[in-house]
Amino acid sequence: MIGCRRSPCQVLRVIAAFVCLTATVVAKVPNPNYADALTKSILFFEGQRSGKLPPNQRATWRKDSALHDGADKGVDLVGGYYDAGDNIKFHFPMAFTTTMLAWSVEQFKNTMGSDLQHAMEAIRWSTDYFLKATNIPNVVFAQVGNAEADHNCWERPEDMDTPRTTFAVTAQAPGSEVSAEIAAALAAASVVFKPSDPAYSKLLVNRAIQVFEFADKYRGSYNDSIGPWVCPFYCNYNGYNDELLWAAAWLLKATRKPIYWNYVKQNIINFKSDIESGVSEFGWDAKHAGINVLISKFVLDNPSNANPFLPYADTFVCSVLPESPINTVRYTPGGLMYKAGICNMQNPTALSFLLLTYARYMKSRVIRCGNIDVTQKMLIRFARSQVNYILGRNPMNMSYMVGFGSKFPQRIHHRGASLPSIDQYPQKIGCKEGTPYFLSESPNPNLHIGAVVGGPDIKDYFSDSRLSSAQSEPATYVNAPLVGLLAYFKAHP
């Protein structure tokens, strides 16, 4: 994480400012309606669907799109999700989104109520697609669509006329990170579906095993195989060792087979320098912190297996919490976790999910961060502060979830939402014909309910403009961990 070490005095000043601001905001704003936010955070995924939409589609401004994906390679790749505000299917972040949706359900399904069925449908929309993308042995389809051409247009997914080129990784041109992340997604989803659909769960886990074996046997980065088409959008910057461990950890959870425990134990040592360099990282590109939190569930009751997983997980906690004297994360004056780059909101949602999950695993255990003892309650309180910021407890006094609260982003950087739906404008809108809509200062004609945007800058300022994609573009991997957080706080308001 980007940041700098602080002296104890600086830490105290940061904490005092954070507490003071939080107290001020709390006095003005009532508790967010977590249940409403949960419903909307799941609905968002329906607006991101690609392919033939189902009869129960609730985001009705969206219509069928990309119905011939995969045809250039003679395969069926219809379905899946568009990752953000464009019309490309990037499988690496899509797979991470799926893994996190599944982990959210696995952890918090008992508090989801009527939203559970929609969450399961959101996962299955993706896993059905990944079963197609991994149906040929030693071939994993990794992307559909020419990103450069797509980003040169502003058109509805229903009108796409840019090349829908299909890109794959193979034994000769490997892509261990994307393949292993898909294996993790399939394994995580198999855990979720096991009670209700054991046959489908078995199909998922068996495919996960095959894809993981492919990823591990034919090691290499998809940067080297299909880099010109995935970069600079979703290059892999952290190597693929973390994805291999991540997939093995999920296969361990799904199968309980010793082979995966042995793989994780051995390779956490083999990949030591790689893991230690990113012990505080977690997102679509880096799974380091997630590996240790996930494995901590297995080792907390067995001290002989605690090293190095618990020390790594504890280091992650100490590097994130603002009151920790060794934290390495920056915060806005309003208290939002901040990491420079595109779509910052992925950091507070993903890292807060890990902290909440680890808190539930650790129970009464205390973590020592320098001279501070960190308890379960502190981790939960911090995760809530990040969720509350997103939902409106912030200096802008606005929700960063579209459709939630009385003030939220109106001009999100999203092609489908910013262009009139086919219901309102049946004629085709060509590649450059959508540009005036992109440049317009008018609110989007379609409300993409549940979309969480990239968020404010380091000074808590948000520019509600389509032109500021870093701030105004939503992404599936922002919402996926937020689903779990909201489900927990719905039951613990």
Coordinates of C-alpha atoms in Angstrom, one line a residue:
M1 CA 0.0 0.0 0.0
I2 CA 1.1 3.5 -0.7
G3 CA 1.8 5.5 2.5
C4 CA 4.5 6.6 4.9
R5 CA 5.4 5.7 8.4
R6 CA 4.3 8.1 11.1
S7 CA 5.7 9.0 14.5
P8 CA 3.5 8.2 17.6
C9 CA 2.7 11.9 17.8
Q10 CA 1.5 12.0 14.3
V11 CA -0.6 8.9 14.9
L12 CA -2.3 10.6 17.8
R13 CA -3.1 13.6 15.8
V14 CA -4.5 11.5 13.0
I15 CA -6.6 9.5 15.5
A16 CA -7.8 12.6 17.2
A17 CA -8.8 14.2 13.9
F18 CA -10.5 11.0 12.7
V19 CA -12.5 10.6 15.9
C20 CA -13.5 14.3 16.0
L21 CA -14.7 14.2 12.4
T22 CA -16.5 10.9 12.9
A23 CA -18.3 12.3 16.0
T24 CA -19.3 15.4 14.1
V25 CA -20.7 13.5 11.2
V26 CA -22.4 10.9 13.4
A27 CA -24.3 13.7 15.2
K28 CA -25.7 15.0 11.9
V29 CA -26.4 11.8 10.0
P30 CA -28.5 8.8 11.1
N31 CA -27.3 5.3 10.7
P32 CA -27.4 4.2 7.1
N33 CA -30.1 1.7 6.0
Y34 CA -27.7 -1.3 5.5
A35 CA -30.6 -3.5 4.3
D36 CA -31.5 -1.1 1.5
A37 CA -27.9 -0.7 0.6
L38 CA -27.4 -4.5 0.4
T39 CA -30.4 -5.0 -1.9
K40 CA -29.1 -2.2 -4.2
S41 CA -25.5 -3.4 -4.1
I42 CA -26.6 -6.8 -5.5
L43 CA -29.0 -5.2 -8.1
F44 CA -26.0 -3.5 -9.5
F45 CA -24.7 -6.7 -11.0
E46 CA -27.8 -7.0 -13.2
G47 CA -26.9 -3.8 -14.9
Q48 CA -23.5 -5.2 -15.7
R49 CA -24.7 -8.4 -17.3
S50 CA -23.7 -9.4 -20.8
G51 CA -25.5 -11.8 -23.0
K52 CA -29.1 -12.9 -23.2
L53 CA -30.9 -11.4 -20.2
P54 CA -33.2 -13.6 -18.1
P55 CA -37.0 -13.1 -17.7
N56 CA -36.6 -11.9 -14.1
Q57 CA -34.1 -9.1 -15.1
R58 CA -34.8 -6.2 -12.7
A59 CA -32.5 -3.6 -14.3
T60 CA -34.9 -3.2 -17.2
W61 CA -33.0 -0.4 -18.9
R62 CA -30.5 -3.0 -20.0
K63 CA -31.2 -5.3 -22.9
D64 CA -29.6 -8.3 -24.6
S65 CA -26.0 -7.7 -25.8
A66 CA -22.9 -9.4 -27.2
L67 CA -24.9 -12.5 -28.4
H68 CA -22.2 -13.8 -30.6
D69 CA -19.2 -13.6 -28.2
G70 CA -16.7 -16.4 -28.9
A71 CA -17.9 -17.0 -32.5
D72 CA -14.5 -15.9 -33.9
K73 CA -13.0 -18.9 -32.1
G74 CA -15.9 -21.3 -32.7
V75 CA -17.0 -21.3 -29.0
D76 CA -19.9 -20.0 -27.0
L77 CA -18.8 -17.2 -24.7
V78 CA -22.2 -15.4 -24.4
G79 CA -22.8 -14.2 -20.9
G80 CA -20.6 -13.0 -18.0
Y81 CA -20.1 -9.4 -16.8
Y82 CA -18.8 -6.1 -18.1
D83 CA -16.3 -5.1 -15.5
A84 CA -17.0 -1.4 -15.2
G85 CA -18.4 1.4 -17.4
D86 CA -17.1 -0.1 -20.7
N87 CA -18.2 -3.1 -22.8
I88 CA -15.3 -5.5 -22.5
K89 CA -15.3 -8.8 -20.6
F90 CA -12.0 -8.9 -18.7
H91 CA -11.9 -12.3 -17.1
F92 CA -9.2 -11.6 -14.5
P93 CA -11.2 -9.0 -12.6
M94 CA -14.5 -10.8 -13.4
A95 CA -13.1 -13.9 -11.7
F96 CA -12.0 -11.9 -8.6
T97 CA -15.5 -10.4 -8.4
T98 CA -17.0 -13.9 -8.5
T99 CA -14.6 -15.1 -5.8
M100 CA -15.5 -12.2 -3.5
L101 CA -19.3 -12.5 -4.2
A102 CA -19.0 -16.2 -3.2
W103 CA -17.0 -15.4 -0.1
S104 CA -19.5 -12.7 0.9
V105 CA -22.3 -15.3 0.6
E106 CA -20.3 -18.0 2.3
Q107 CA -19.6 -15.8 5.3
F108 CA -22.9 -13.9 5.6
K109 CA -25.7 -15.8 3.9
N110 CA -27.6 -16.2 7.1
T111 CA -28.2 -12.4 7.3
M112 CA -29.0 -11.8 3.7
G113 CA -32.7 -12.7 3.9
S114 CA -34.6 -12.3 0.6
D115 CA -31.4 -10.9 -1.0
L116 CA -29.7 -14.3 -0.8
Q117 CA -31.4 -15.6 -3.9
H118 CA -30.3 -12.6 -6.0
A119 CA -26.8 -12.9 -4.7
M120 CA -26.7 -16.6 -5.7
E121 CA -28.0 -15.6 -9.1
A122 CA -25.3 -13.0 -9.5
I123 CA -22.7 -15.7 -8.7
R124 CA -24.2 -18.2 -11.1
W125 CA -24.3 -15.7 -13.9
S126 CA -20.6 -15.7 -13.7
T127 CA -19.8 -19.3 -12.9
D128 CA -22.0 -20.5 -15.8
Y129 CA -19.9 -18.3 -18.0
F130 CA -16.6 -19.5 -16.6
L131 CA -17.6 -23.1 -17.2
K132 CA -17.9 -22.1 -20.9
A133 CA -14.5 -20.3 -20.8
T134 CA -12.7 -23.3 -19.4
N135 CA -14.5 -26.1 -21.4
I136 CA -11.5 -26.9 -23.6
P137 CA -8.6 -28.7 -21.8
N138 CA -5.4 -26.6 -21.4
V139 CA -7.2 -23.5 -22.8
V140 CA -8.6 -20.7 -20.7
F141 CA -10.4 -17.9 -22.4
A142 CA -9.2 -14.7 -20.8
Q143 CA -10.9 -11.7 -22.5
V144 CA -13.6 -10.9 -25.0
G145 CA -13.5 -7.7 -26.9
N146 CA -10.9 -5.3 -28.3
A147 CA -10.3 -2.9 -25.4
E148 CA -8.6 -0.2 -27.4
A149 CA -11.4 -0.1 -30.0
D150 CA -14.1 -0.2 -27.3
H151 CA -12.5 2.7 -25.3
N152 CA -12.5 4.8 -28.5
C153 CA -16.3 4.6 -28.6
W154 CA -19.1 5.7 -26.3
E155 CA -22.0 3.4 -27.2
R156 CA -24.5 1.1 -25.4
P157 CA -23.5 -2.5 -25.1
E158 CA -26.7 -3.3 -27.1
D159 CA -25.3 -1.3 -30.0
M160 CA -21.7 -2.6 -30.0
D161 CA -20.0 -2.7 -33.4
T162 CA -16.4 -2.8 -32.1
P163 CA -14.4 -6.1 -32.6
R164 CA -15.5 -8.8 -30.1
T165 CA -12.1 -10.6 -30.4
T166 CA -11.6 -13.6 -28.2
F167 CA -8.3 -14.0 -26.4
A168 CA -7.1 -17.2 -24.7
V169 CA -4.1 -18.5 -22.7
T170 CA -2.8 -22.0 -23.5
A171 CA 0.0 -24.4 -22.5
Q172 CA 2.2 -22.7 -25.1
A173 CA 1.1 -19.1 -24.1
P174 CA 0.2 -19.5 -20.4
G175 CA -1.6 -17.1 -18.1
S176 CA -1.3 -18.5 -14.5
E177 CA -2.9 -15.5 -12.8
V178 CA -6.1 -15.4 -14.8
S179 CA -6.4 -19.2 -14.8
A180 CA -5.8 -19.5 -11.1
E181 CA -8.2 -16.7 -10.3
I182 CA -10.9 -18.5 -12.3
A183 CA -10.1 -21.7 -10.4
A184 CA -10.5 -19.8 -7.1
A185 CA -13.8 -18.4 -8.3
L186 CA -15.2 -21.8 -9.2
A187 CA -14.0 -23.4 -6.0
A188 CA -15.4 -20.6 -3.8
A189 CA -18.7 -20.8 -5.7
S190 CA -18.8 -24.6 -5.2
V191 CA -18.8 -24.0 -1.4
V192 CA -21.8 -21.7 -1.8
F193 CA -23.9 -24.0 -4.0
K194 CA -23.1 -27.2 -2.1
P195 CA -26.1 -27.1 0.3
S196 CA -28.7 -26.2 -2.3
D197 CA -27.4 -27.7 -5.6
P198 CA -24.8 -30.4 -4.8
A199 CA -24.6 -31.5 -8.5
Y200 CA -23.7 -28.0 -9.7
S201 CA -21.3 -27.6 -6.8
K202 CA -19.5 -30.8 -7.8
L203 CA -19.3 -29.6 -11.4
L204 CA -17.7 -26.3 -10.2
V205 CA -15.1 -27.9 -7.9
N206 CA -14.1 -30.5 -10.5
R207 CA -13.6 -27.8 -13.1
A208 CA -11.7 -25.7 -10.5
I209 CA -9.3 -28.6 -9.9
Q210 CA -8.6 -29.0 -13.7
V211 CA -8.1 -25.2 -14.2
F212 CA -5.8 -24.9 -11.2
E213 CA -3.7 -27.9 -12.4
F214 CA -3.4 -26.1 -15.8
A215 CA -2.4 -22.8 -14.1
D216 CA 0.2 -24.5 -12.0
K217 CA 1.7 -26.8 -14.6
Y218 CA 2.1 -24.2 -17.3
R219 CA 3.3 -21.2 -15.4
G220 CA 3.6 -17.8 -16.9
S221 CA 1.9 -14.4 -16.9
Y222 CA -0.8 -13.4 -19.4
N223 CA 1.1 -10.1 -19.7
D224 CA 3.5 -12.1 -21.9
S225 CA 0.8 -14.0 -23.7
I226 CA -1.9 -11.5 -24.4
G227 CA -0.4 -8.4 -22.9
P228 CA -1.1 -6.1 -25.9
W229 CA -4.8 -6.6 -25.4
V230 CA -5.1 -6.8 -21.6
C231 CA -2.7 -4.0 -20.9
P232 CA -2.8 -1.3 -19.7
F233 CA -6.3 -2.0 -18.5
Y234 CA -5.7 -5.1 -16.4
C235 CA -2.1 -5.9 -16.5
N236 CA -0.8 -8.2 -13.8
Y237 CA 1.6 -6.1 -11.7
N238 CA 2.1 -8.5 -8.7
G239 CA 3.1 -11.7 -10.4
Y240 CA 1.0 -14.9 -10.5
N241 CA 2.3 -16.7 -7.4
D242 CA -0.3 -15.1 -5.2
E243 CA -3.1 -16.4 -7.5
L244 CA -1.7 -19.9 -7.4
L245 CA -1.8 -19.8 -3.5
W246 CA -5.2 -18.2 -3.5
A247 CA -6.7 -20.8 -5.7
A248 CA -5.1 -23.6 -3.7
A249 CA -6.5 -22.1 -0.5
W250 CA -10.0 -22.0 -1.9
L251 CA -9.6 -25.6 -3.2
L252 CA -8.6 -26.5 0.4
K253 CA -11.8 -24.9 1.7
A254 CA -13.9 -26.6 -1.0
T255 CA -12.4 -30.1 -0.8
R256 CA -10.6 -30.4 2.5
K257 CA -8.0 -32.5 0.7
P258 CA -4.5 -32.6 2.2
I259 CA -2.9 -32.1 -1.2
Y260 CA -4.0 -28.4 -1.2
W261 CA -3.0 -27.8 2.4
N262 CA 0.5 -29.2 1.6
Y263 CA 0.6 -27.0 -1.5
V264 CA -0.2 -23.9 0.5
K265 CA 2.2 -24.7 3.3
Q266 CA 5.1 -25.5 0.9
N267 CA 4.6 -22.6 -1.5
I268 CA 4.0 -19.9 1.2
I269 CA 7.7 -20.6 1.8
N270 CA 8.7 -20.9 -1.8
F271 CA 6.9 -17.6 -2.6
K272 CA 8.0 -16.0 0.7
S273 CA 9.6 -12.8 -0.8
D274 CA 6.7 -12.4 -3.2
I275 CA 4.1 -12.7 -0.4
E276 CA 6.0 -10.6 2.1
S277 CA 6.3 -7.7 -0.4
G278 CA 2.6 -7.5 -0.7
V279 CA 1.4 -8.7 2.7
S280 CA -1.0 -5.7 2.9
E281 CA -2.3 -5.9 -0.6
F282 CA -5.6 -7.2 -1.7
G283 CA -7.7 -6.7 -4.8
W284 CA -8.2 -8.0 -8.3
D285 CA -4.4 -8.0 -8.9
A286 CA -3.0 -8.9 -5.5
K287 CA -4.3 -11.7 -3.3
H288 CA -1.6 -11.7 -0.6
A289 CA -3.6 -10.5 2.4
G290 CA -6.6 -12.5 1.4
I291 CA -4.6 -15.7 1.4
N292 CA -3.5 -15.3 5.0
V293 CA -6.9 -14.3 6.2
L294 CA -8.6 -17.2 4.5
I295 CA -6.0 -19.7 5.8
S296 CA -6.2 -18.2 9.3
K297 CA -9.6 -19.9 9.6
F298 CA -7.8 -23.3 9.4
V299 CA -4.9 -22.5 11.7
L300 CA -6.4 -20.5 14.6
D301 CA -7.3 -23.7 16.4
N302 CA -4.0 -25.4 15.6
P303 CA -1.0 -23.3 16.8
S304 CA 1.5 -25.7 15.1
N305 CA 0.3 -24.5 11.7
A306 CA 0.0 -20.8 12.6
N307 CA 3.3 -19.7 11.0
P308 CA 3.6 -17.8 8.8
F309 CA -0.1 -17.3 8.1
L310 CA -1.2 -15.6 11.4
P311 CA 1.9 -13.3 11.6
Y312 CA 1.2 -12.2 8.0
A313 CA -2.5 -11.6 8.7
D314 CA -1.6 -9.7 11.9
T315 CA 0.9 -7.6 9.9
F316 CA -1.9 -6.8 7.4
V317 CA -4.1 -5.6 10.2
C318 CA -1.4 -3.4 11.7
S319 CA -0.6 -1.9 8.3
V320 CA -4.1 -0.8 7.7
L321 CA -5.7 0.5 11.0
P322 CA -5.2 4.2 11.4
E323 CA -4.5 3.9 15.1
S324 CA -1.6 1.5 14.5
P325 CA 1.8 3.1 14.9
I326 CA 3.1 1.0 12.0
N327 CA 0.3 1.6 9.5
T328 CA 1.2 2.2 5.9
V329 CA -2.1 3.4 4.5
R330 CA -3.1 7.0 3.9
Y331 CA -6.5 8.3 4.8
T332 CA -8.5 11.3 3.7
P333 CA -9.3 13.9 6.3
G334 CA -12.8 12.4 6.5
G335 CA -11.4 9.0 7.3
L336 CA -11.6 7.1 4.0
M337 CA -8.8 4.7 3.2
Y338 CA -7.0 6.0 0.2
K339 CA -4.6 4.6 -2.3
A340 CA -3.5 6.6 -5.3
G341 CA -4.7 5.3 -8.7
I342 CA -7.9 4.4 -10.5
C343 CA -11.1 3.6 -8.6
N344 CA -9.9 4.0 -5.0
M345 CA -13.1 2.6 -3.6
Q346 CA -12.0 -0.9 -4.3
N347 CA -9.5 -0.5 -1.5
P348 CA -11.8 0.3 1.4
T349 CA -14.4 -2.3 0.4
A350 CA -11.9 -5.2 -0.2
L351 CA -9.7 -4.5 2.8
S352 CA -12.6 -3.8 5.1
F353 CA -14.1 -7.1 4.1
L354 CA -10.8 -8.9 5.1
L355 CA -10.7 -7.1 8.4
L356 CA -14.3 -7.9 9.2
T357 CA -13.8 -11.6 8.2
Y358 CA -10.6 -11.8 10.2
A359 CA -12.3 -10.3 13.2
R360 CA -15.0 -13.0 13.1
Y361 CA -12.3 -15.7 12.8
M362 CA -10.1 -14.3 15.7
K363 CA -12.9 -13.9 18.2
S364 CA -11.3 -13.0 21.5
R365 CA -7.8 -13.1 20.2
V366 CA -5.8 -9.8 20.5
I367 CA -3.4 -8.5 17.9
R368 CA -0.4 -6.5 19.1
C369 CA 0.5 -3.5 16.8
G370 CA 3.5 -1.8 18.3
N371 CA 2.2 -0.7 21.7
I372 CA -1.5 -1.0 20.8
D373 CA -3.7 -4.0 21.4
V374 CA -6.2 -4.6 18.6
T375 CA -9.4 -6.4 19.4
Q376 CA -12.2 -7.9 17.3
K377 CA -14.4 -4.9 18.2
M378 CA -11.8 -2.5 16.8
L379 CA -11.7 -4.2 13.5
I380 CA -15.4 -4.3 13.2
R381 CA -15.7 -0.7 14.2
F382 CA -13.2 0.3 11.5
A383 CA -14.9 -1.7 8.8
R384 CA -18.2 0.0 9.7
S385 CA -16.5 3.4 9.4
Q386 CA -15.5 2.7 5.9
V387 CA -19.0 1.4 4.9
N388 CA -20.6 4.4 6.6
Y389 CA -18.3 6.8 4.7
I390 CA -19.4 5.2 1.4
L391 CA -23.1 5.4 2.3
G392 CA -23.0 9.1 3.3
R393 CA -21.1 9.8 6.5
N394 CA -18.4 11.9 4.8
P395 CA -17.5 15.6 4.3
M396 CA -19.5 15.8 1.0
N397 CA -22.6 14.4 2.9
M398 CA -23.3 12.2 -0.1
S399 CA -23.7 8.5 -0.8
Y400 CA -21.2 7.1 -3.3
M401 CA -23.8 4.4 -4.1
V402 CA -26.1 5.3 -7.0
G403 CA -29.7 5.3 -5.8
F404 CA -28.9 5.2 -2.1
G405 CA -29.8 8.2 0.0
S406 CA -31.0 11.6 -1.1
K407 CA -27.7 12.7 -2.6
F408 CA -25.6 10.4 -4.8
P409 CA -23.6 10.6 -8.1
Q410 CA -25.7 11.5 -11.1
R411 CA -23.2 11.4 -14.0
I412 CA -21.3 8.1 -13.5
H413 CA -18.8 7.1 -16.1
H414 CA -20.8 4.3 -17.6
R415 CA -21.8 3.9 -21.3
G416 CA -25.1 2.1 -20.8
A417 CA -26.3 4.3 -17.9
S418 CA -25.4 7.6 -19.7
L419 CA -27.1 6.8 -23.0
P420 CA -30.9 6.5 -23.4
S421 CA -32.1 3.0 -23.2
I422 CA -33.6 1.2 -26.2
D423 CA -37.0 1.6 -24.6
Q424 CA -36.6 5.4 -25.0
Y425 CA -34.5 5.5 -28.1
P426 CA -34.8 2.3 -30.3
Q427 CA -32.4 3.6 -33.0
K428 CA -28.8 2.5 -33.0
I429 CA -26.3 5.0 -31.4
G430 CA -23.0 4.6 -33.2
C431 CA -19.5 4.7 -31.9
K432 CA -19.0 8.5 -32.0
E433 CA -22.7 9.3 -31.9
G434 CA -22.6 8.8 -28.1
T435 CA -19.9 11.4 -27.6
P436 CA -22.4 14.2 -26.9
Y437 CA -23.9 12.2 -24.2
F438 CA -20.5 11.6 -22.7
L439 CA -19.7 15.3 -22.7
S440 CA -23.1 16.4 -21.5
E441 CA -23.4 17.8 -18.0
S442 CA -27.0 16.4 -17.7
P443 CA -27.6 13.5 -15.3
N444 CA -27.6 10.0 -16.7
P445 CA -30.9 9.0 -18.2
N446 CA -30.7 5.5 -16.6
L447 CA -30.2 5.1 -12.8
H448 CA -27.7 2.3 -12.4
I449 CA -28.9 1.5 -8.9
G450 CA -26.3 0.1 -6.5
A451 CA -23.3 1.2 -8.5
V452 CA -20.5 2.3 -6.2
V453 CA -18.2 4.8 -8.0
G454 CA -14.4 5.3 -7.6
G455 CA -15.0 7.9 -5.0
P456 CA -13.5 11.2 -3.8
D457 CA -9.9 12.3 -4.0
I458 CA -7.4 12.5 -1.1
K459 CA -9.0 15.7 0.2
D460 CA -12.5 14.1 0.3
Y461 CA -13.6 16.1 -2.8
F462 CA -15.8 14.3 -5.5
S463 CA -16.3 15.5 -9.0
D464 CA -19.6 14.2 -10.3
S465 CA -18.5 14.1 -13.9
R466 CA -18.3 11.4 -16.5
L467 CA -15.0 12.9 -17.7
S468 CA -13.4 12.0 -14.3
S469 CA -13.4 8.2 -14.7
A470 CA -11.1 7.6 -11.8
Q471 CA -13.8 9.1 -9.5
S472 CA -17.1 8.4 -11.3
E473 CA -16.7 4.9 -12.8
P474 CA -18.2 1.9 -10.9
A475 CA -16.7 -1.6 -11.0
T476 CA -17.9 -5.0 -10.1
Y477 CA -14.9 -5.7 -7.9
V478 CA -15.9 -2.7 -5.7
N479 CA -19.4 -4.0 -5.0
A480 CA -18.5 -7.7 -4.5
P481 CA -16.9 -7.4 -1.1
L482 CA -19.3 -4.7 -0.1
V483 CA -22.1 -7.2 -0.4
G484 CA -20.6 -9.2 2.5
L485 CA -20.0 -6.1 4.6
L486 CA -23.5 -4.8 4.2
A487 CA -25.0 -8.2 5.0
Y488 CA -23.1 -8.2 8.3
F489 CA -24.0 -4.7 9.3
K490 CA -27.6 -5.3 8.3
A491 CA -27.8 -7.8 11.1
H492 CA -25.6 -5.7 13.4
P493 CA -26.8 -2.1 13.0

